[in-house]
């Protein structure tokens, strides 16, 4: 576990899912710390420079996600 961040790092291939719906819950939704990446991952998911939503979206993120995030920042 990650010291109170409600996060666990593991390999989903080690989990035996009972259904496709359960497997869907483990699909990636975003990338964090993408600026420190070792390889590019052109998968269409949002890519954050640090911790998601507490950092900047990187240019490789989907355009609609970047626009949505900018609208949210203006509201704050």
mmCIF file of C-alpha atoms in Angstrom:
data_model
loop_
_atom_site.group_PDB
_atom_site.id
_atom_site.type_symbol
_atom_site.label_atom_id
_atom_site.label_comp_id
_atom_site.label_asym_id
_atom_site.label_seq_id
_atom_site.Cartn_x
_atom_site.Cartn_y
_atom_site.Cartn_z
ATOM 1 C CA UNK A 1 0.000 0.000 0.000
ATOM 2 C CA UNK A 2 1.022 3.596 -0.511
ATOM 3 C CA UNK A 3 0.997 5.343 2.905
ATOM 4 C CA UNK A 4 -2.656 6.393 3.057
ATOM 5 C CA UNK A 5 -3.139 7.334 -0.592
ATOM 6 C CA UNK A 6 -5.652 4.528 -1.170
ATOM 7 C CA UNK A 7 -3.496 3.096 -3.916
ATOM 8 C CA UNK A 8 -1.885 -0.276 -4.459
ATOM 9 C CA UNK A 9 0.604 -1.214 -7.159
ATOM 10 C CA UNK A 10 0.318 -4.721 -8.559
ATOM 11 C CA UNK A 11 0.222 -6.648 -11.805
ATOM 12 C CA UNK A 12 -3.401 -7.128 -12.958
ATOM 13 C CA UNK A 13 -2.326 -10.292 -14.767
ATOM 14 C CA UNK A 14 -1.940 -11.886 -11.309
ATOM 15 C CA UNK A 15 -5.614 -11.306 -10.486
ATOM 16 C CA UNK A 16 -8.164 -13.918 -11.502
ATOM 17 C CA UNK A 17 -11.233 -11.916 -12.529
ATOM 18 C CA UNK A 18 -14.683 -13.509 -12.415
ATOM 19 C CA UNK A 19 -16.124 -11.334 -15.189
ATOM 20 C CA UNK A 20 -15.223 -8.854 -17.918
ATOM 21 C CA UNK A 21 -16.815 -6.107 -15.815
ATOM 22 C CA UNK A 22 -14.347 -6.798 -13.000
ATOM 23 C CA UNK A 23 -11.469 -6.731 -15.497
ATOM 24 C CA UNK A 24 -12.738 -3.373 -16.834
ATOM 25 C CA UNK A 25 -12.217 -1.821 -13.377
ATOM 26 C CA UNK A 26 -8.463 -2.362 -13.748
ATOM 27 C CA UNK A 27 -8.083 -0.701 -17.154
ATOM 28 C CA UNK A 28 -5.824 2.374 -17.047
ATOM 29 C CA UNK A 29 -7.636 5.736 -17.032
ATOM 30 C CA UNK A 30 -4.632 8.098 -17.049
ATOM 31 C CA UNK A 31 -0.853 8.380 -16.701
ATOM 32 C CA UNK A 32 0.843 10.148 -13.786
ATOM 33 C CA UNK A 33 4.430 11.486 -13.740
ATOM 34 C CA UNK A 34 4.504 11.204 -17.542
ATOM 35 C CA UNK A 35 7.358 13.726 -17.836
ATOM 36 C CA UNK A 36 9.636 11.158 -16.193
ATOM 37 C CA UNK A 37 8.570 8.384 -18.577
ATOM 38 C CA UNK A 38 11.033 5.959 -20.097
ATOM 39 C CA UNK A 39 8.929 5.286 -23.223
ATOM 40 C CA UNK A 40 6.124 7.130 -25.007
ATOM 41 C CA UNK A 41 2.678 5.579 -24.613
ATOM 42 C CA UNK A 42 0.400 6.805 -27.453
ATOM 43 C CA UNK A 43 -2.829 5.367 -26.040
ATOM 44 C CA UNK A 44 -5.129 8.410 -26.046
ATOM 45 C CA UNK A 45 -5.313 8.623 -22.249
ATOM 46 C CA UNK A 46 -4.717 11.850 -20.295
ATOM 47 C CA UNK A 47 -1.083 12.299 -19.281
ATOM 48 C CA UNK A 48 -0.220 14.351 -16.199
ATOM 49 C CA UNK A 49 3.187 15.817 -15.362
ATOM 50 C CA UNK A 50 2.778 14.823 -11.695
ATOM 51 C CA UNK A 51 -0.093 13.665 -9.531
ATOM 52 C CA UNK A 52 -3.260 13.804 -11.628
ATOM 53 C CA UNK A 53 -5.273 17.031 -11.415
ATOM 54 C CA UNK A 54 -2.678 18.551 -9.039
ATOM 55 C CA UNK A 55 -0.292 18.989 -11.984
ATOM 56 C CA UNK A 56 -0.334 19.991 -15.648
ATOM 57 C CA UNK A 57 -1.724 17.974 -18.528
ATOM 58 C CA UNK A 58 0.982 17.142 -21.051
ATOM 59 C CA UNK A 59 0.524 17.980 -24.739
ATOM 60 C CA UNK A 60 0.168 14.302 -25.666
ATOM 61 C CA UNK A 61 -3.154 14.145 -23.780
ATOM 62 C CA UNK A 62 -6.440 14.008 -25.721
ATOM 63 C CA UNK A 63 -7.380 17.568 -26.861
ATOM 64 C CA UNK A 64 -10.872 17.384 -25.328
ATOM 65 C CA UNK A 65 -9.372 16.469 -21.933
ATOM 66 C CA UNK A 66 -6.973 19.431 -22.114
ATOM 67 C CA UNK A 67 -9.849 21.821 -22.934
ATOM 68 C CA UNK A 68 -11.967 20.378 -20.118
ATOM 69 C CA UNK A 69 -9.124 20.789 -17.623
ATOM 70 C CA UNK A 70 -8.519 24.397 -18.710
ATOM 71 C CA UNK A 71 -12.214 25.190 -18.169
ATOM 72 C CA UNK A 72 -12.008 23.698 -14.673
ATOM 73 C CA UNK A 73 -8.877 25.716 -13.835
ATOM 74 C CA UNK A 74 -10.607 28.943 -14.901
ATOM 75 C CA UNK A 75 -13.550 28.154 -12.591
ATOM 76 C CA UNK A 76 -11.212 27.739 -9.591
#
